[in-house]
Amino acid sequence: CLGAFVDNELSWSRDPRMKDVAEQYFSTVRKVLREELPNHLYLGCRIAWGTDVIYRAAARHCDVVSVNIYSRRPDRDLPKDAEDKPMINGEFHFGALDRGMFHTGLVPTESQSERAQCYRDFVNACLDHPRMIGTHWFQWKDQPLTGRADGENYQIGFLNVADEPYPEMVAAAREVSADMYQRRQGMTVSA
């Protein structure tokens, strides 16, 4: 265990008083984690929507600032005046309707081929991002056709609901993984 995320996708308001709330939240969690999980990293709360005030507070108190990015590119960074901390992306996905389920999830694509290309582009952009130390796909398997408890029934997995892999996604993950360390180190990678 390297560390812990605490909370997920909290709803931060744009109220100017949110600065004090964010400072209190991140500093309190840090204090408790230092007592309960010494020698582990505080990975933040996986910010999906937040202002610069939230990012600054997270950078001040977290060892790693975690975000969830649901877009075609990892388009987040810390404000220029924030403490210099590494970032990790806790969730991203792309869906398509050419096979499988009836909902694309939060970032739609036209086909499994485009979905796989978006995966390659996103992970490679994270590898090229100087602050990003990792990214996590959400999720392993498509959600149930009838939906999970909150109704989500997204076609976003590496496997469909019958445990069959989407070959395009598997090929994309293998391709990116084969060159990730060289790419991160700025070395020439295969085309």
GROMACS .gro file of C-alpha atoms in nm:
model
  191
    1CYS     CA    1   0.000   0.000   0.000
    2LEU     CA    2   0.161   0.323  -0.117
    3GLY     CA    3  -0.104   0.552   0.021
    4ALA     CA    4  -0.471   0.637   0.041
    5PHE     CA    5  -0.731   0.836  -0.147
    6VAL     CA    6  -0.983   0.992   0.088
    7ASP     CA    7  -1.319   1.075  -0.071
    8ASN     CA    8  -1.405   1.088  -0.437
    9GLU     CA    9  -1.537   1.369  -0.656
   10LEU     CA   10  -1.650   1.603  -0.379
   11SER     CA   11  -1.871   1.892  -0.487
   12TRP     CA   12  -1.669   2.206  -0.423
   13SER     CA   13  -1.858   2.533  -0.462
   14ARG     CA   14  -1.715   2.850  -0.613
   15ASP     CA   15  -1.794   3.047  -0.299
   16PRO     CA   16  -1.488   3.253  -0.192
   17ARG     CA   17  -1.525   3.110   0.160
   18MET     CA   18  -1.447   2.766   0.015
   19LYS     CA   19  -1.076   2.844   0.063
   20ASP     CA   20  -1.112   2.807   0.442
   21VAL     CA   21  -1.319   2.489   0.404
   22ALA     CA   22  -1.064   2.336   0.166
   23GLU     CA   23  -0.773   2.426   0.394
   24GLN     CA   24  -0.953   2.274   0.692
   25TYR     CA   25  -1.052   1.961   0.499
   26PHE     CA   26  -0.711   1.882   0.350
   27SER     CA   27  -0.514   1.970   0.665
   28THR     CA   28  -0.742   1.764   0.892
   29VAL     CA   29  -0.728   1.459   0.667
   30ARG     CA   30  -0.348   1.490   0.644
   31LYS     CA   31  -0.317   1.503   1.023
   32VAL     CA   32  -0.535   1.195   1.071
   33LEU     CA   33  -0.358   0.999   0.798
   34ARG     CA   34  -0.017   1.081   0.947
   35GLU     CA   35  -0.141   0.938   1.279
   36GLU     CA   36  -0.320   0.631   1.137
   37LEU     CA   37  -0.108   0.551   0.830
   38PRO     CA   38   0.244   0.674   0.894
   39ASN     CA   39   0.485   0.622   0.604
   40HIS     CA   40   0.203   0.621   0.349
   41LEU     CA   41   0.120   0.885   0.092
   42TYR     CA   42  -0.185   1.108   0.118
   43LEU     CA   43  -0.325   1.090  -0.235
   44GLY     CA   44  -0.600   1.348  -0.195
   45CYS     CA   45  -0.968   1.323  -0.281
   46ARG     CA   46  -0.978   1.270  -0.659
   47ILE     CA   47  -1.092   1.616  -0.763
   48ALA     CA   48  -1.330   1.606  -1.060
   49TRP     CA   49  -1.448   1.965  -1.042
   50GLY     CA   50  -1.252   2.225  -0.853
   51THR     CA   51  -1.121   2.578  -0.867
   52ASP     CA   52  -0.764   2.701  -0.828
   53VAL     CA   53  -0.841   2.754  -0.457
   54ILE     CA   54  -0.911   2.380  -0.418
   55TYR     CA   55  -0.600   2.281  -0.614
   56ARG     CA   56  -0.379   2.512  -0.408
   57ALA     CA   57  -0.512   2.369  -0.080
   58ALA     CA   58  -0.469   2.012  -0.207
   59ALA     CA   59  -0.112   2.084  -0.318
   60ARG     CA   60  -0.031   2.239   0.020
   61HIS     CA   61  -0.145   1.935   0.220
   62CYS     CA   62  -0.144   1.625  -0.003
   63ASP     CA   63   0.163   1.428  -0.104
   64VAL     CA   64   0.004   1.370  -0.446
   65VAL     CA   65  -0.287   1.571  -0.588
   66SER     CA   66  -0.541   1.335  -0.737
   67VAL     CA   67  -0.792   1.426  -1.006
   68ASN     CA   68  -1.053   1.249  -1.215
   69ILE     CA   69  -1.042   1.371  -1.575
   70TYR     CA   70  -1.329   1.293  -1.807
   71SER     CA   71  -1.217   1.454  -2.132
   72ARG     CA   72  -1.020   1.354  -2.440
   73ARG     CA   73  -0.694   1.489  -2.296
   74PRO     CA   74  -0.552   1.521  -1.943
   75ASP     CA   75  -0.630   1.892  -1.927
   76ARG     CA   76  -0.555   1.961  -1.561
   77ASP     CA   77  -0.256   2.107  -1.388
   78LEU     CA   78  -0.189   2.292  -1.068
   79PRO     CA   79  -0.206   2.672  -1.067
   80LYS     CA   80   0.133   2.836  -1.123
   81ASP     CA   81   0.147   2.963  -0.765
   82ALA     CA   82   0.059   2.625  -0.608
   83GLU     CA   83   0.318   2.408  -0.436
   84ASP     CA   84   0.497   2.180  -0.681
   85LYS     CA   85   0.342   1.839  -0.621
   86PRO     CA   86   0.296   1.533  -0.839
   87MET     CA   87  -0.051   1.454  -0.971
   88ILE     CA   88  -0.233   1.130  -1.042
   89ASN     CA   89  -0.544   1.079  -1.249
   90GLY     CA   90  -0.784   0.850  -1.067
   91GLU     CA   91  -1.038   0.792  -1.344
   92PHE     CA   92  -1.088   0.828  -1.718
   93HIS     CA   93  -1.284   0.639  -1.980
   94PHE     CA   94  -1.421   0.643  -2.332
   95GLY     CA   95  -1.726   0.455  -2.458
   96ALA     CA   96  -1.876   0.365  -2.795
   97LEU     CA   97  -2.207   0.222  -2.910
   98ASP     CA   98  -2.094   0.008  -3.204
   99ARG     CA   99  -2.088  -0.299  -2.976
  100GLY     CA  100  -2.211  -0.372  -2.629
  101MET     CA  101  -2.415  -0.138  -2.413
  102PHE     CA  102  -2.650   0.152  -2.485
  103HIS     CA  103  -2.463   0.437  -2.314
  104THR     CA  104  -2.115   0.568  -2.391
  105GLY     CA  105  -2.036   0.701  -2.047
  106LEU     CA  106  -1.901   1.050  -1.997
  107VAL     CA  107  -1.670   1.071  -2.301
  108PRO     CA  108  -1.830   0.927  -2.616
  109THR     CA  109  -1.649   0.800  -2.923
  110GLU     CA  110  -1.782   0.673  -3.256
  111SER     CA  111  -1.634   0.321  -3.251
  112GLN     CA  112  -1.416   0.078  -3.063
  113SER     CA  113  -1.128   0.178  -3.291
  114GLU     CA  114  -1.166   0.547  -3.202
  115ARG     CA  115  -1.208   0.451  -2.837
  116ALA     CA  116  -0.876   0.263  -2.846
  117GLN     CA  117  -0.704   0.559  -3.015
  118CYS     CA  118  -0.841   0.794  -2.747
  119TYR     CA  119  -0.698   0.559  -2.483
  120ARG     CA  120  -0.354   0.570  -2.650
  121ASP     CA  121  -0.365   0.948  -2.681
  122PHE     CA  122  -0.478   1.002  -2.321
  123VAL     CA  123  -0.223   0.771  -2.159
  124ASN     CA  124   0.058   0.905  -2.377
  125ALA     CA  125  -0.039   1.262  -2.285
  126CYS     CA  126  -0.023   1.163  -1.917
  127LEU     CA  127   0.322   1.014  -1.976
  128ASP     CA  128   0.429   1.342  -2.137
  129HIS     CA  129   0.280   1.557  -1.858
  130PRO     CA  130   0.568   1.652  -1.627
  131ARG     CA  131   0.359   1.637  -1.309
  132MET     CA  132   0.145   1.328  -1.384
  133ILE     CA  133   0.272   1.010  -1.216
  134GLY     CA  134  -0.010   0.776  -1.314
  135THR     CA  135  -0.356   0.732  -1.458
  136HIS     CA  136  -0.630   0.478  -1.389
  137TRP     CA  137  -0.889   0.348  -1.633
  138PHE     CA  138  -1.250   0.337  -1.511
  139GLN     CA  139  -1.349   0.054  -1.532
  140TRP     CA  140  -1.244  -0.306  -1.600
  141LYS     CA  141  -1.583  -0.435  -1.717
  142ASP     CA  142  -1.887  -0.272  -1.877
  143GLN     CA  143  -2.155  -0.183  -1.626
  144PRO     CA  144  -2.470  -0.401  -1.612
  145LEU     CA  145  -2.730  -0.336  -1.883
  146THR     CA  146  -2.990  -0.267  -1.614
  147GLY     CA  147  -2.748  -0.026  -1.444
  148ARG     CA  148  -2.567  -0.026  -1.115
  149ALA     CA  149  -2.726   0.117  -0.799
  150ASP     CA  150  -2.708   0.476  -0.929
  151GLY     CA  151  -2.836   0.379  -1.276
  152GLU     CA  152  -2.505   0.400  -1.467
  153ASN     CA  153  -2.495   0.141  -1.744
  154TYR     CA  154  -2.192   0.256  -1.942
  155GLN     CA  155  -2.002   0.072  -2.215
  156ILE     CA  156  -1.662   0.170  -2.075
  157GLY     CA  157  -1.487  -0.154  -1.987
  158PHE     CA  158  -1.197  -0.348  -2.126
  159LEU     CA  159  -1.439  -0.643  -2.105
  160ASN     CA  160  -1.805  -0.658  -2.199
  161VAL     CA  161  -2.070  -0.791  -1.959
  162ALA     CA  162  -1.999  -1.145  -2.084
  163ASP     CA  163  -1.630  -1.116  -1.983
  164GLU     CA  164  -1.517  -1.091  -2.346
  165PRO     CA  165  -1.236  -0.841  -2.410
  166TYR     CA  166  -1.266  -0.556  -2.657
  167PRO     CA  167  -0.967  -0.648  -2.879
  168GLU     CA  168  -0.905  -0.287  -2.981
  169MET     CA  169  -0.867  -0.178  -2.617
  170VAL     CA  170  -0.640  -0.470  -2.531
  171ALA     CA  171  -0.415  -0.390  -2.830
  172ALA     CA  172  -0.404  -0.020  -2.734
  173ALA     CA  173  -0.308  -0.099  -2.374
  174ARG     CA  174  -0.036  -0.339  -2.486
  175GLU     CA  175   0.104  -0.085  -2.731
  176VAL     CA  176   0.117   0.200  -2.481
  177SER     CA  177   0.252  -0.020  -2.203
  178ALA     CA  178   0.534  -0.155  -2.417
  179ASP     CA  179   0.686   0.193  -2.455
  180MET     CA  180   0.570   0.378  -2.144
  181TYR     CA  181   0.899   0.385  -1.954
  182GLN     CA  182   1.101   0.496  -2.255
  183ARG     CA  183   0.843   0.762  -2.339
  184ARG     CA  184   0.839   0.892  -1.982
  185GLN     CA  185   1.218   0.919  -1.985
  186GLY     CA  186   1.205   1.113  -2.312
  187MET     CA  187   1.368   0.841  -2.516
  188THR     CA  188   1.269   0.751  -2.871
  189VAL     CA  189   0.975   0.509  -2.883
  190SER     CA  190   0.843   0.288  -3.157
  191ALA     CA  191   0.577   0.425  -3.391
   0.00000   0.00000   0.00000
